[in-house]
Amino acid sequence: MRYFLCLCLCLSWMTTLAFATEPLRIAVDVPYPPFAYLDEKGELTGFDVDIARALCAEINRTCVFVTLPFDSILPAIAAGDAELSVAGMGDTPERRKLVDFSNRYFNSHSIYVEKAGTVSGVTPTELKGKRIGVQPTTLQEQFAKETFKESVIVTHPTVEALFEELKKGTIDVTIVDGLPAYDYLKSPAGESLETVGPPITEGILVIGSSIAVSKKLPELTKALNNAIQALRSNGEYAKINRKYFDFNVF
């Protein structure tokens, strides 16, 4: 009996140890510059990617990246195909049914973008009957459906796809996170596009962005919270921030 008990304990310890040393699979939304995208060498880079690597170094874990469309990320974590996601995701009660969340690791406001001169404003009355583009399963989609009940809500898989549809005129306006939007508007590709109306500063879109973590790994969530604070304290967060933005995104 003693031998059997010892064997069970050893097997349990070995299983735990093996799991703890396996690479963490981190889901990221690509392309989503400047957060996650392929550079001119075809290498994965961006703010989310650098933050993820810094967090992995802080908690002393090997990590690999899994590139997924935004609407596939939570199902992938829930199904065990990834352990976490660093993809600018808002922490909501609905999403918490599938995953846990870390503390905030950056903050941003959503904005409206149009092809210059397309719409006169962004009130429900002004956008009545207009086509509003959003990414599927995002808080922007939820906000659009709740706010613009007499508009046509259209989904496209990436922010870049939304901007291309604006240029073609298949949608009239899009609601997107301001940080990737401003990055695109400053580029030659965004010359024909512009913001319209003020940033959205109330409602469901006014929450920070957190890391989604498998519900099976509560200790990982705690470790990531400590690591976020450590990166803020040791200057690594500020270093990554300056690489991509001219202002503090925390």
XYZ file of N, CA and C in Angstrom:
750
model
N 0.838 -1.206 0.000
C 0.000 0.000 0.000
C 0.870 1.252 0.000
N 1.960 1.219 0.861
C 2.848 2.376 0.896
C 3.488 2.608 -0.462
N 3.908 1.521 -1.083
C 4.556 1.626 -2.389
C 3.582 2.221 -3.402
N 2.327 1.752 -3.364
C 1.318 2.239 -4.304
C 1.061 3.733 -4.101
N 0.959 4.148 -2.817
C 0.726 5.558 -2.512
C 1.892 6.415 -2.983
N 3.114 5.929 -2.732
C 4.309 6.665 -3.151
C 4.357 6.786 -4.668
N 4.009 5.678 -5.357
C 4.008 5.685 -6.816
C 3.008 6.698 -7.343
N 1.818 6.759 -6.753
C 0.781 7.704 -7.180
C 1.247 9.140 -6.993
N 1.865 9.402 -5.826
C 2.339 10.754 -5.541
C 3.432 11.161 -6.510
N 4.312 10.213 -6.825
C 5.399 10.514 -7.765
C 4.862 10.788 -9.156
N 3.910 9.970 -9.585
C 3.311 10.185 -10.902
C 2.604 11.523 -10.965
N 1.884 11.876 -9.885
C 1.191 13.163 -9.837
C 2.187 14.308 -9.918
N 3.289 14.191 -9.163
C 4.310 15.243 -9.170
C 4.949 15.372 -10.547
N 5.235 14.226 -11.197
C 5.859 14.245 -12.517
C 4.930 14.871 -13.551
N 3.619 14.568 -13.440
C 2.647 15.145 -14.367
C 2.585 16.650 -14.202
N 2.549 17.108 -12.942
C 2.502 18.547 -12.665
C 3.754 19.238 -13.185
N 4.917 18.608 -12.944
C 6.180 19.180 -13.387
C 6.235 19.272 -14.909
N 5.792 18.212 -15.589
C 5.807 18.213 -17.051
C 4.916 19.307 -17.594
N 3.741 19.456 -16.992
C 2.819 20.490 -17.452
C 3.410 21.875 -17.253
N 4.066 22.060 -16.093
C 4.602 23.377 -15.760
C 5.743 23.775 -16.671
N 6.427 22.789 -17.295
C 7.568 23.110 -18.148
C 7.225 23.086 -19.626
N 6.036 22.681 -19.978
C 5.623 22.734 -21.384
C 5.463 24.185 -21.812
N 5.766 24.511 -23.080
C 5.611 25.898 -23.544
C 4.163 26.375 -23.408
N 4.004 27.611 -23.001
C 2.681 28.226 -22.978
C 2.325 28.657 -24.396
N 1.138 28.312 -24.834
C 0.672 28.717 -26.162
C -0.137 30.011 -26.022
N 0.375 31.053 -26.659
C -0.231 32.379 -26.536
C -0.915 32.749 -27.846
N -2.219 32.952 -27.802
C -2.968 33.344 -28.991
C -2.863 34.852 -29.195
N -2.589 35.251 -30.439
C -2.555 36.665 -30.810
C -3.361 36.859 -32.090
N -3.899 38.070 -32.233
C -4.727 38.433 -33.382
C -3.834 39.075 -34.436
N -3.663 38.408 -35.598
C -2.782 38.892 -36.661
C -3.553 38.915 -37.975
N -3.466 39.992 -38.788
C -2.685 41.213 -38.548
C -3.471 42.231 -37.725
N -2.779 42.834 -36.765
C -3.385 43.864 -35.927
C -2.296 44.852 -35.504
N -1.684 45.515 -36.493
C -0.608 46.450 -36.145
C -1.152 47.652 -35.385
N -0.387 48.215 -34.444
C 0.990 47.850 -34.072
C 1.062 46.815 -32.954
N 0.003 46.048 -32.743
C -0.023 45.105 -31.626
C 0.543 43.738 -31.997
N 0.160 43.228 -33.147
C 0.671 41.925 -33.593
C 0.614 41.884 -35.120
N 1.780 41.716 -35.728
C 1.845 41.719 -37.194
C 3.172 41.118 -37.622
N 3.300 40.827 -38.921
C 4.540 40.302 -39.476
C 5.350 41.460 -40.038
N 6.614 41.568 -39.632
C 7.448 42.656 -40.136
C 7.958 42.339 -41.534
N 8.849 43.186 -42.047
C 9.336 43.013 -43.421
C 10.121 41.724 -43.610
N 10.589 41.130 -42.516
C 11.297 39.847 -42.592
C 10.352 38.661 -42.396
N 9.063 38.957 -42.216
C 8.101 37.895 -41.982
C 8.085 37.388 -40.557
N 8.681 38.164 -39.631
C 8.744 37.747 -38.236
C 7.628 38.416 -37.431
N 7.066 37.667 -36.509
C 5.982 38.169 -35.678
C 6.505 39.219 -34.707
N 5.860 40.370 -34.676
C 6.296 41.447 -33.801
C 5.086 42.271 -33.383
N 5.319 43.323 -32.594
C 4.243 44.206 -32.160
C 4.206 44.355 -30.646
N 3.416 45.307 -30.188
C 3.308 45.590 -28.754
C 2.856 44.367 -27.974
N 1.770 43.716 -28.407
C 1.282 42.530 -27.699
C 2.334 41.430 -27.678
N 3.017 41.255 -28.789
C 4.032 40.199 -28.900
C 5.189 40.478 -27.949
N 5.670 41.719 -27.926
C 6.779 42.067 -27.033
C 6.373 41.977 -25.561
N 5.158 42.422 -25.252
C 4.673 42.306 -23.872
C 4.579 40.836 -23.476
N 4.055 39.997 -24.364
C 3.936 38.569 -24.062
C 5.301 37.949 -23.800
N 6.277 38.281 -24.626
C 7.624 37.734 -24.436
C 8.227 38.200 -23.104
N 8.004 39.472 -22.785
C 8.530 40.001 -21.519
C 7.867 39.323 -20.327
N 6.564 39.076 -20.414
C 5.855 38.392 -19.337
C 6.361 36.959 -19.177
N 6.586 36.290 -20.290
C 7.084 34.911 -20.225
C 8.463 34.867 -19.572
N 9.308 35.843 -19.913
C 10.630 35.905 -19.288
C 10.502 36.167 -17.789
N 9.554 37.012 -17.412
C 9.361 37.368 -16.011
C 8.900 36.171 -15.181
N 8.051 35.333 -15.753
C 7.564 34.160 -15.011
C 8.393 32.908 -15.316
N 9.461 33.090 -16.105
C 10.397 32.008 -16.410
C 9.721 30.835 -17.115
N 8.947 31.158 -18.137
C 8.281 30.124 -18.938
C 8.616 30.295 -20.407
N 8.778 29.186 -21.105
C 8.916 29.194 -22.553
C 7.545 29.378 -23.179
N 7.453 30.212 -24.218
C 6.159 30.487 -24.839
C 6.242 30.353 -26.352
N 5.160 29.941 -26.940
C 5.037 29.913 -28.400
C 3.758 30.659 -28.764
N 3.739 31.225 -29.962
C 2.586 32.009 -30.385
C 1.694 31.221 -31.341
N 0.398 31.434 -31.174
C -0.611 30.867 -32.064
C -1.377 32.041 -32.661
N -1.348 32.198 -33.967
C -2.050 33.315 -34.599
C -3.463 32.881 -34.977
N -4.443 33.654 -34.507
C -5.845 33.320 -34.703
C -6.646 34.574 -34.995
N -7.757 34.461 -35.751
C -8.688 35.590 -35.841
C -9.247 35.891 -34.456
N -9.575 37.142 -34.192
C -10.018 37.536 -32.856
C -11.189 36.690 -32.372
N -12.156 36.407 -33.256
C -13.350 35.687 -32.807
C -13.097 34.210 -32.523
N -11.885 33.715 -32.837
C -11.557 32.309 -32.558
C -10.744 32.139 -31.283
N -10.309 33.244 -30.685
C -9.373 33.161 -29.562
C -9.998 32.527 -28.319
N -11.134 33.044 -27.865
C -11.734 32.500 -26.643
C -12.143 31.035 -26.800
N -12.777 30.647 -27.922
C -13.080 29.226 -28.093
C -11.824 28.358 -28.073
N -10.715 28.864 -28.614
C -9.477 28.087 -28.629
C -8.949 27.868 -27.212
N -8.996 28.907 -26.379
C -8.535 28.755 -24.996
C -9.455 27.807 -24.241
N -10.755 27.975 -24.419
C -11.717 27.120 -23.722
C -11.570 25.659 -24.137
N -11.169 25.427 -25.394
C -11.015 24.060 -25.899
C -9.653 23.459 -25.561
N -8.769 24.244 -24.970
C -7.451 23.744 -24.610
C -6.425 23.840 -25.713
N -6.707 24.619 -26.761
C -5.762 24.773 -27.868
C -4.779 25.914 -27.640
N -4.967 26.683 -26.586
C -4.040 27.733 -26.159
C -4.258 27.941 -24.669
N -3.215 28.405 -23.988
C -3.338 28.631 -22.554
C -3.771 30.058 -22.223
N -3.411 30.994 -23.075
C -3.741 32.398 -22.818
C -3.724 33.179 -24.111
N -4.181 34.423 -24.023
C -4.162 35.307 -25.185
C -3.751 36.704 -24.760
N -2.807 37.276 -25.479
C -2.426 38.674 -25.313
C -2.903 39.371 -26.577
N -4.142 39.873 -26.534
C -4.775 40.399 -27.749
C -5.731 41.547 -27.447
N -5.411 42.345 -26.440
C -6.214 43.535 -26.174
C -7.676 43.249 -25.895
N -7.947 42.254 -25.077
C -9.331 41.828 -24.860
C -9.913 42.438 -23.588
N -11.125 42.957 -23.692
C -11.813 43.507 -22.530
C -12.394 42.412 -21.657
N -12.317 42.611 -20.359
C -12.819 41.658 -19.362
C -14.304 41.926 -19.119
N -15.158 40.999 -19.550
C -16.602 41.147 -19.372
C -17.177 39.891 -18.711
N -18.335 40.012 -18.047
C -18.964 38.836 -17.426
C -19.253 37.730 -18.434
N -19.657 38.089 -19.632
C -19.965 37.081 -20.651
C -18.718 36.293 -21.032
N -17.604 36.986 -21.217
C -16.362 36.309 -21.582
C -15.815 35.479 -20.431
N -16.085 35.907 -19.202
C -15.607 35.163 -18.038
C -16.278 33.797 -17.890
N -17.332 33.555 -18.664
C -17.919 32.220 -18.676
C -16.973 31.214 -19.351
N -16.086 31.730 -20.211
C -15.162 30.871 -20.953
C -13.742 30.896 -20.413
N -13.289 32.067 -19.938
C -11.891 32.220 -19.520
C -11.804 33.091 -18.276
N -10.620 33.115 -17.673
C -10.309 34.080 -16.626
C -9.538 35.238 -17.249
N -9.386 36.319 -16.489
C -8.663 37.480 -17.004
C -7.648 37.978 -15.997
N -6.543 38.472 -16.535
C -5.537 39.138 -15.709
C -5.994 40.558 -15.404
N -5.178 41.276 -14.654
C -5.379 42.701 -14.514
C -5.117 43.396 -15.852
N -5.504 44.651 -15.953
C -5.293 45.423 -17.180
C -3.800 45.518 -17.527
N -3.499 45.417 -18.839
C -2.110 45.646 -19.258
C -1.975 46.809 -20.239
N -3.091 47.331 -20.767
C -3.069 48.617 -21.445
C -4.492 49.145 -21.546
N -4.607 50.414 -21.916
C -5.907 51.057 -21.986
C -6.021 51.856 -23.281
N -7.214 51.943 -23.840
C -7.416 52.690 -25.075
C -8.888 53.063 -25.203
N -9.196 53.975 -26.132
C -10.572 54.325 -26.450
C -10.900 53.878 -27.867
N -12.133 53.483 -28.080
C -12.590 53.186 -29.434
C -12.983 54.475 -30.147
N -12.845 54.475 -31.472
C -13.167 55.655 -32.270
C -13.954 55.244 -33.512
N -14.547 56.234 -34.146
C -15.230 56.041 -35.419
C -14.284 56.477 -36.540
N -14.229 55.690 -37.602
C -13.421 56.032 -38.772
C -14.304 55.938 -40.013
N -14.133 56.893 -40.922
C -14.888 56.921 -42.172
C -13.958 57.235 -43.329
N -14.432 56.993 -44.555
C -13.791 57.567 -45.729
C -14.232 59.020 -45.768
N -13.299 59.927 -45.918
C -13.557 61.360 -45.756
C -14.858 61.797 -46.421
N -15.742 62.424 -45.614
C -16.977 62.995 -46.126
C -18.148 62.038 -46.261
N -18.019 60.817 -45.741
C -19.083 59.821 -45.936
C -20.289 60.068 -45.042
N -20.053 60.349 -43.758
C -21.171 60.565 -42.834
C -21.048 61.944 -42.199
N -22.171 62.452 -41.728
C -22.180 63.802 -41.145
C -21.950 63.791 -39.642
N -22.139 62.645 -38.999
C -21.984 62.531 -37.558
C -22.179 61.096 -37.133
N -22.122 60.863 -35.829
C -22.146 59.485 -35.342
C -23.222 59.255 -34.281
N -24.278 60.049 -34.302
C -25.414 59.781 -33.426
C -26.268 58.693 -34.056
N -27.123 58.034 -33.273
C -28.022 57.036 -33.856
C -28.876 57.600 -34.986
N -29.296 58.856 -34.872
C -30.092 59.470 -35.931
C -29.266 59.666 -37.192
N -28.039 60.150 -37.028
C -27.185 60.412 -38.190
C -26.723 59.133 -38.876
N -26.661 58.045 -38.129
C -26.220 56.771 -38.718
C -27.382 55.826 -39.010
N -28.607 56.328 -38.937
C -29.777 55.510 -39.266
C -29.679 55.025 -40.709
N -29.786 53.719 -40.893
C -29.705 53.126 -42.218
C -28.299 52.982 -42.765
N -27.300 53.489 -42.056
C -25.918 53.401 -42.514
C -25.332 52.038 -42.145
N -24.279 51.677 -42.867
C -23.606 50.395 -42.645
C -22.389 50.628 -41.743
N -22.429 50.027 -40.549
C -21.366 50.191 -39.561
C -20.562 48.897 -39.509
N -19.273 48.999 -39.774
C -18.406 47.826 -39.775
C -17.698 47.614 -38.448
N -17.630 46.364 -38.003
C -16.947 45.999 -36.763
C -16.339 44.613 -36.918
N -15.383 44.283 -36.049
C -14.894 42.913 -35.985
C -15.901 42.060 -35.207
N -16.080 40.797 -35.608
C -17.043 39.944 -34.908
C -16.581 39.575 -33.509
N -17.535 39.423 -32.610
C -17.378 39.032 -31.196
C -16.600 40.053 -30.381
N -16.404 41.257 -30.910
C -15.711 42.297 -30.156
C -16.701 43.125 -29.349
N -16.180 43.903 -28.403
C -17.038 44.823 -27.670
C -17.562 45.922 -28.583
N -16.810 46.239 -29.624
C -17.297 47.220 -30.601
C -18.564 46.702 -31.301
N -18.595 45.413 -31.602
C -19.803 44.846 -32.208
C -20.974 44.923 -31.234
N -20.749 44.564 -29.984
C -21.811 44.628 -28.984
C -22.320 46.059 -28.820
N -21.375 47.008 -28.733
C -21.738 48.414 -28.594
C -22.558 48.878 -29.792
N -22.137 48.522 -30.996
C -22.846 48.952 -32.214
C -24.273 48.407 -32.235
N -24.438 47.153 -31.874
C -25.773 46.552 -31.891
C -26.686 47.162 -30.837
N -26.115 47.512 -29.693
C -26.924 48.095 -28.628
C -27.244 49.562 -28.885
N -26.366 50.269 -29.573
C -26.501 51.716 -29.734
C -27.191 52.112 -31.029
N -26.902 51.406 -32.105
C -27.389 51.801 -33.428
C -28.378 50.761 -33.950
N -29.540 50.749 -33.337
C -30.530 49.713 -33.639
C -31.156 49.878 -35.029
N -31.057 51.063 -35.618
C -31.617 51.288 -36.949
C -30.525 51.399 -38.011
N -29.334 50.947 -37.663
C -28.240 50.868 -38.630
C -28.025 49.415 -39.020
N -27.233 49.200 -40.061
C -26.889 47.852 -40.509
C -25.491 47.533 -39.986
N -25.381 46.532 -39.125
C -24.094 46.171 -38.539
C -23.458 45.071 -39.392
N -22.267 45.357 -39.893
C -21.549 44.454 -40.799
C -20.251 44.027 -40.124
N -19.911 42.742 -40.189
C -18.665 42.272 -39.567
C -17.638 41.869 -40.627
N -16.378 42.158 -40.310
C -15.242 41.704 -41.108
C -14.171 41.230 -40.142
N -13.363 40.232 -40.528
C -12.509 39.542 -39.562
C -11.372 40.351 -38.956
N -10.851 41.354 -39.680
C -9.706 42.115 -39.171
C -9.958 43.612 -39.313
N -9.188 44.399 -38.561
C -9.272 45.856 -38.667
C -8.849 46.311 -40.060
N -7.815 45.691 -40.607
C -7.363 46.062 -41.948
C -8.457 45.801 -42.980
N -9.198 44.713 -42.820
C -10.302 44.430 -43.736
C -11.385 45.496 -43.625
N -11.646 45.956 -42.416
C -12.630 47.025 -42.220
C -12.198 48.299 -42.938
N -10.932 48.647 -42.845
C -10.453 49.850 -43.512
C -10.536 49.711 -45.034
N -10.263 48.530 -45.545
C -10.379 48.308 -46.996
C -11.829 48.439 -47.451
N -12.763 47.953 -46.626
C -14.175 48.073 -46.976
C -14.631 49.533 -46.932
N -14.075 50.316 -46.021
C -14.362 51.761 -46.019
C -13.932 52.395 -47.330
N -12.744 52.065 -47.765
C -12.223 52.638 -49.008
C -13.100 52.269 -50.205
N -13.596 51.036 -50.197
C -14.433 50.576 -51.317
C -15.860 51.094 -51.226
N -16.242 51.585 -50.041
C -17.594 52.107 -49.876
C -18.631 51.067 -49.547
N -18.213 49.852 -49.181
C -19.193 48.827 -48.821
C -19.699 49.006 -47.390
N -18.953 49.770 -46.584
C -19.450 50.205 -45.281
C -19.254 51.716 -45.183
N -20.041 52.366 -44.339
C -20.000 53.825 -44.233
C -19.086 54.325 -43.120
N -18.997 53.557 -42.058
C -18.182 53.952 -40.908
C -17.805 52.679 -40.163
N -16.706 52.725 -39.436
C -16.325 51.579 -38.621
C -16.027 52.041 -37.204
N -16.235 51.155 -36.250
C -15.884 51.417 -34.853
C -14.743 50.476 -34.502
N -13.591 51.065 -34.164
C -12.400 50.266 -33.901
C -11.635 50.852 -32.720
N -10.722 50.060 -32.184
C -9.839 50.559 -31.136
C -8.974 51.677 -31.704
N -8.816 52.741 -30.935
C -8.115 53.912 -31.433
C -6.648 53.698 -31.717
N -5.963 52.843 -30.945
C -4.524 52.708 -31.116
C -4.141 52.111 -32.472
N -4.696 50.976 -32.892
C -4.380 50.499 -34.238
C -4.932 51.409 -35.332
N -6.056 52.070 -35.054
C -6.642 52.963 -36.046
C -5.729 54.152 -36.336
N -5.226 54.798 -35.292
C -4.341 55.946 -35.493
C -3.065 55.528 -36.206
N -2.564 54.352 -35.899
C -1.375 53.842 -36.564
C -1.623 53.710 -38.069
N -2.795 53.200 -38.430
C -3.135 53.016 -39.840
C -3.365 54.362 -40.531
N -4.046 55.281 -39.850
C -4.358 56.580 -40.449
C -3.091 57.386 -40.743
N -2.019 57.148 -40.000
C -0.762 57.857 -40.232
C 0.012 57.287 -41.419
N -0.378 56.104 -41.876
C 0.345 55.442 -42.964
C -0.209 55.882 -44.323
N 0.548 55.691 -45.406
C 0.048 56.025 -46.747
C -1.256 55.310 -47.082
N -1.432 54.089 -46.564
C -2.648 53.327 -46.858
C -3.884 53.989 -46.289
N -3.709 54.821 -45.233
C -4.866 55.430 -44.571
C -5.154 56.853 -45.001
N -4.540 57.316 -46.073
C -4.671 58.712 -46.480
C -6.110 59.143 -46.744
N -6.928 58.257 -47.277
C -8.297 58.646 -47.638
C -9.275 58.517 -46.481
N -8.794 58.045 -45.329
C -9.679 57.815 -44.186
C -9.438 58.873 -43.113
N -10.450 59.068 -42.254
C -10.325 60.028 -41.168
C -11.242 59.647 -40.026
N -10.952 60.175 -38.856
C -11.850 59.965 -37.725
C -13.070 60.871 -37.878
N -14.165 60.465 -37.277
C -15.375 61.285 -37.296
C -15.996 61.216 -35.907
N -16.426 62.353 -35.392
C -16.976 62.381 -34.043
C -15.897 62.216 -32.993
N -16.273 62.294 -31.718
C -15.313 62.163 -30.621
C -15.030 60.700 -30.288
N -13.925 60.422 -29.578
C -13.696 59.058 -29.071
C -14.853 58.638 -28.167
N -15.081 57.347 -28.061
C -16.160 56.818 -27.228
C -15.649 56.722 -25.788
N -16.247 57.486 -24.905
C -15.745 57.575 -23.529
C -16.772 57.131 -22.495
N -17.772 56.375 -22.921
C -18.741 55.855 -21.969
C -19.299 54.536 -22.459
N -19.927 53.803 -21.562
C -20.524 52.534 -21.938
C -19.545 51.379 -21.886
N -19.884 50.294 -22.538
C -19.139 49.046 -22.442
C -17.725 49.151 -22.985
N -17.480 50.111 -23.880
C -16.157 50.218 -24.483
C -15.124 50.882 -23.572
N -15.560 51.403 -22.453
C -14.626 52.075 -21.552
C -14.143 51.085 -20.486
N -13.412 50.093 -20.922
C -12.761 49.157 -20.005
C -11.355 48.914 -20.528
N -10.459 48.523 -19.643
C -9.097 48.263 -20.058
C -8.967 46.940 -20.790
N -7.775 46.701 -21.321
C -7.494 45.449 -22.024
C -6.689 44.520 -21.129
N -7.115 43.265 -21.075
C -6.515 42.282 -20.173
C -6.064 41.052 -20.945
N -5.416 40.158 -20.243
C -4.956 38.896 -20.818
C -5.967 37.810 -20.479
N -6.459 37.116 -21.479
C -7.380 36.005 -21.260
C -6.573 34.748 -20.928
N -7.009 34.030 -19.889
C -6.257 32.861 -19.408
C -7.215 31.679 -19.207
N -6.739 30.499 -19.507
C -7.534 29.294 -19.293
C -8.019 29.197 -17.851
N -9.265 28.825 -17.676
C -9.817 28.650 -16.336
C -9.127 27.518 -15.570
N -8.423 26.661 -16.289
C -7.728 25.546 -15.638
C -6.407 25.984 -15.008
N -6.029 27.253 -15.209
C -4.711 27.706 -14.756
C -4.805 28.953 -13.875
N -5.488 28.868 -12.737
C -5.618 30.050 -11.869
C -4.274 30.575 -11.373
N -3.307 29.683 -11.170
C -1.992 30.131 -10.707
C -1.278 30.933 -11.786
N -1.533 30.613 -13.045
C -0.934 31.383 -14.138
C -1.484 32.802 -14.142
N -2.775 32.957 -13.903
C -3.372 34.293 -13.841
C -2.708 35.126 -12.749
N -2.496 34.520 -11.572
C -1.834 35.235 -10.479
C -0.407 35.610 -10.851
N 0.295 34.678 -11.498
C 1.677 34.943 -11.898
C 1.750 36.077 -12.912
N 0.802 36.122 -13.837
C 0.783 37.174 -14.844
C 0.486 38.531 -14.217
N -0.411 38.557 -13.242
C -0.691 39.817 -12.546
C 0.565 40.359 -11.878
N 1.308 39.465 -11.234
C 2.558 39.880 -10.591
C 3.579 40.332 -11.632
N 3.594 39.636 -12.765
C 4.558 39.964 -13.817
C 4.246 41.311 -14.464
N 2.971 41.610 -14.663
C 2.594 42.924 -15.216
C 3.102 44.034 -14.309
N 2.903 43.850 -13.008
C 3.371 44.846 -12.049
C 4.895 44.953 -12.060
N 5.560 43.808 -12.196
C 7.025 43.813 -12.233
C 7.546 44.562 -13.457
N 6.927 44.346 -14.615
C 7.356 45.048 -15.834
C 7.134 46.548 -15.709
N 6.081 46.924 -15.009
C 5.823 48.353 -14.771
C 6.871 48.943 -13.838
N 7.325 48.152 -12.872
C 8.266 48.650 -11.867
C 9.703 48.683 -12.367
N 10.082 47.692 -13.190
C 11.485 47.608 -13.607
C 11.805 48.369 -14.893
N 10.801 49.018 -15.474
C 11.032 49.840 -16.651
C 10.864 49.133 -17.981
N 10.668 47.817 -17.967
C 10.531 47.073 -19.216
C 9.257 47.453 -19.956
N 8.176 47.657 -19.203
C 6.916 48.065 -19.845
C 7.092 49.398 -20.569
N 7.711 50.367 -19.911
C 7.914 51.682 -20.518
C 8.776 51.578 -21.776
N 9.769 50.700 -21.755
C 10.640 50.502 -22.914
C 9.839 49.992 -24.109
N 8.973 49.005 -23.873
C 8.145 48.456 -24.956
C 7.130 49.498 -25.419
N 6.544 50.215 -24.472
C 5.574 51.268 -24.779
C 6.185 52.289 -25.743
N 7.397 52.764 -25.440
C 8.053 53.787 -26.266
C 8.378 53.278 -27.666
N 8.567 51.986 -27.810
C 8.884 51.403 -29.108
C 7.731 51.563 -30.094
N 6.489 51.576 -29.575
C 5.315 51.578 -30.458
C 4.452 52.831 -30.343
N 4.535 53.560 -29.223
C 3.642 54.691 -29.006
C 4.408 55.891 -28.460
N 3.894 57.086 -28.754
C 4.488 58.323 -28.278
C 3.884 58.769 -26.940
N 3.034 57.947 -26.355
C 2.343 58.292 -25.114
C 2.147 57.015 -24.302
N 1.829 57.174 -23.045
C 1.660 56.035 -22.149
C 0.309 55.371 -22.397
N 0.319 54.085 -22.747
C -0.933 53.377 -23.036
C -1.464 52.627 -21.816
N -0.769 52.732 -20.689
C -1.251 52.039 -19.498
C -2.315 52.868 -18.770
